[in-house]
Amino acid sequence: MTGNSMRSLAESIRAPRGPRSLEERLEATLRRPGEALSPRDLRKMLSDLQAIVDARLSEVEAGRRAADVAKAYASLDADGRRDVWILMSERFAPDSNKIQSARAQFDAAVERGEEAGQAEVRLRRALVSPRARLLQRFSMGEAGMRFLIDLREELLPHLREDKRLVALEAELEHLFSTWFDVAFLELRRISWDSPASLIEKLIRYEAVHDIRSWADVKNRLDSDRRCYGFFHPRLPNEPLIFVEVALLDHISDGITPLLDETAAAGDLTRATTAIFYSISNTQVGLRGVSFGDSLIKRVVETLSEEFPKLKVFATLSPIPGLRGWLNKNAAALLEATDEKRRAELARALGLPKVEAPDLLRSLEQPLALENKSPVRQWLVRASARYLGSELKDGQPLDPVARFHLGNGARVERLNWGGDPSPKGLKQSYGLMVNYLYDLKRLDKHRTLLAQGRIPVSREIDGLRD
């Protein structure tokens, strides 16, 4: 019996001792139950990946080989793709010995007070991993950028359970942050005259207010509306993020009129206010790459040039975290409510004493509450506190608030029944909020937020008392 045969026999009768490491699988002969790629296929994939970063290859040939690997990857199931991720992450890491040596030289130069420029260059080069070169060569092909974005989208949900993938994901995010810098993005208006394929993508990617029909999307692209998106030259027909804007003569307090397909287009000669009512990121694989703030700034500049009468720039925004926060904090909020208001709540509910579960049940039909209802007033005050006071790690709790306030906006106004849709009622009892972009105070508002103070209007400030 040959050596390989004996090893195969040994592997077949050896009792499993848990998952094998990548190194063990690459050296093995047989695939164990639960493993995706066989050792032979795993070695073949590693060889193909290594060929892509071969320094002897021209960029064109390396790109061609990367495209071939991408095609092979597309044919794999989810477990097979995970094996490829692990190969990329573990077998294309930077050389730890080179890093240690370069770090020692850099530290020694600094300690001796010598010029450390060259030592720093060596350290930087040592930190660059073969993985970065591998990913860069994948990006060269016509479909390469799309391949990498989709790969990261697939990979993201697995990070918590498999820490081996963290390095690959971090490398992708770093490269995307460079490749998708706003300096390389093009702002384009999307109109009813845009290609149908592009308009279909608006329908597919709209994340705030679902687009129900072609009549709906036509209304959002009407003459009194504007829609702008950021595009990358390597993905010319794919909006990375887009914003929908209504041009009005007032700050809107509800989404229903804006989505009314039968409403006549507004008079642009009277427009003084731009309302940003939907902002949607389209690429999950670009999560963590920030260009939303730059989009708003560019759109404000573009609108100001086209419509000099525009003086007010505000949002009509959802409050997606409100209900979840209130469910967790209703008891504490009720405890902090003064005795007079607690008594009013008890009388309104017909109870001798109001408890948090009673109060939460009374909010299940929020649109039926009258304007002077103590329950309604309590909810509005709680919402003002949520948006105007609650921080975690120095940042607003609500994700939409975090985005706009981080861009320099302030919490301007709460709107009861602003979104009466099932989604709006489920996430925020139908409440919506206006964030105001006061162009003269953006830096001031950012400074306040950096100091742990959320910028709010007088109206919101009064509701927090």
Short mmCIF file of N, CA, C and O in Angstrom, two decimals, residues 5 10-11 26 47 60 88 113 133 139 171 173-174 194 215 251 263 295 321 363 366 390-391 417 420 424 440 447:
data_model
loop_
_atom_site.label_atom_id
_atom_site.label_comp_id
_atom_site.label_asym_id
_atom_site.label_seq_id
_atom_site.Cartn_x
_atom_site.Cartn_y
_atom_site.Cartn_z
N SER A 5 -2.20 6.06 -0.07
CA SER A 5 -3.32 5.17 0.22
C SER A 5 -3.47 4.97 1.71
O SER A 5 -4.58 4.93 2.27
N ALA A 10 -6.26 6.09 6.79
CA ALA A 10 -6.21 6.62 8.15
C ALA A 10 -7.24 7.74 8.34
O ALA A 10 -7.90 7.83 9.38
N GLU A 11 -7.34 8.58 7.33
CA GLU A 11 -8.30 9.68 7.42
C GLU A 11 -9.73 9.18 7.47
O GLU A 11 -10.59 9.75 8.14
N LEU A 26 -5.98 21.76 3.53
CA LEU A 26 -5.14 21.86 2.34
C LEU A 26 -4.17 20.69 2.22
O LEU A 26 -3.78 20.29 1.12
N SER A 47 -4.33 27.81 -5.73
CA SER A 47 -3.37 28.00 -6.82
C SER A 47 -3.85 29.06 -7.79
O SER A 47 -3.07 29.90 -8.25
N VAL A 60 -3.02 42.97 -17.45
CA VAL A 60 -4.10 42.46 -18.30
C VAL A 60 -4.31 40.97 -18.05
O VAL A 60 -5.45 40.50 -17.88
N MET A 88 -8.82 33.65 0.91
CA MET A 88 -8.41 35.04 0.69
C MET A 88 -7.94 35.69 1.99
O MET A 88 -6.96 36.44 2.01
N GLY A 113 16.35 59.34 17.66
CA GLY A 113 16.15 60.71 17.20
C GLY A 113 16.57 60.92 15.77
O GLY A 113 16.82 62.05 15.35
N ARG A 133 -3.53 43.37 -3.11
CA ARG A 133 -3.19 43.22 -4.53
C ARG A 133 -4.16 42.27 -5.22
O ARG A 133 -4.60 42.51 -6.35
N SER A 139 -10.72 43.85 -9.29
CA SER A 139 -11.47 45.05 -9.67
C SER A 139 -11.19 45.50 -11.09
O SER A 139 -11.89 46.38 -11.60
N GLU A 171 -10.29 44.65 4.78
CA GLU A 171 -9.54 45.04 3.59
C GLU A 171 -10.47 45.57 2.50
O GLU A 171 -10.19 46.58 1.84
N GLU A 173 -13.48 46.94 2.97
CA GLU A 173 -14.01 48.25 3.37
C GLU A 173 -12.98 49.35 3.14
O GLU A 173 -13.31 50.45 2.67
N HIS A 174 -11.72 49.06 3.46
CA HIS A 174 -10.66 50.06 3.27
C HIS A 174 -10.51 50.41 1.78
O HIS A 174 -10.43 51.60 1.42
N SER A 194 -35.11 59.35 -17.87
CA SER A 194 -33.98 58.44 -17.71
C SER A 194 -34.35 57.06 -18.26
O SER A 194 -35.53 56.73 -18.41
N ALA A 215 -47.00 54.64 -11.73
CA ALA A 215 -47.63 55.95 -11.50
C ALA A 215 -47.01 56.61 -10.28
O ALA A 215 -46.81 57.84 -10.24
N ILE A 251 -42.57 73.83 4.94
CA ILE A 251 -41.99 72.59 5.46
C ILE A 251 -43.11 71.57 5.62
O ILE A 251 -44.06 71.79 6.36
N ALA A 263 -52.30 64.15 -7.21
CA ALA A 263 -52.11 65.58 -6.96
C ALA A 263 -51.44 66.26 -8.15
O ALA A 263 -50.55 65.68 -8.79
N LEU A 295 -23.69 63.79 -0.57
CA LEU A 295 -24.81 63.84 -1.51
C LEU A 295 -25.73 65.02 -1.18
O LEU A 295 -26.10 65.79 -2.08
N GLY A 321 -36.44 53.98 15.18
CA GLY A 321 -36.12 53.35 16.45
C GLY A 321 -37.05 53.71 17.59
O GLY A 321 -36.87 53.25 18.72
N LEU A 363 -51.54 53.13 23.19
CA LEU A 363 -50.90 53.74 22.02
C LEU A 363 -51.05 52.89 20.76
O LEU A 363 -50.54 53.27 19.70
N PRO A 366 -52.83 55.01 17.65
CA PRO A 366 -52.43 56.40 17.91
C PRO A 366 -53.22 57.43 17.12
O PRO A 366 -53.47 58.54 17.62
N GLU A 390 -31.43 61.60 23.86
CA GLU A 390 -30.87 60.28 24.07
C GLU A 390 -29.65 60.02 23.18
O GLU A 390 -29.74 60.13 21.96
N LEU A 391 -28.53 59.70 23.84
CA LEU A 391 -27.27 59.43 23.14
C LEU A 391 -26.72 58.08 23.56
O LEU A 391 -26.97 57.61 24.68
N GLY A 417 -49.05 61.91 13.09
CA GLY A 417 -49.72 61.32 11.93
C GLY A 417 -49.00 61.58 10.63
O GLY A 417 -49.59 61.48 9.56
N PRO A 420 -49.07 57.67 8.24
CA PRO A 420 -50.13 56.78 8.74
C PRO A 420 -50.09 55.38 8.14
O PRO A 420 -51.00 54.59 8.39
N GLY A 424 -45.22 53.05 9.06
CA GLY A 424 -45.03 54.21 9.92
C GLY A 424 -45.60 54.01 11.31
O GLY A 424 -45.01 54.41 12.31
N LYS A 440 -26.11 78.19 7.51
CA LYS A 440 -25.20 79.07 8.24
C LYS A 440 -24.78 78.49 9.59
O LYS A 440 -23.88 79.02 10.24
N THR A 447 -20.53 71.00 16.17
CA THR A 447 -19.76 71.23 17.39
C THR A 447 -20.58 70.88 18.62
O THR A 447 -20.07 70.26 19.56
#
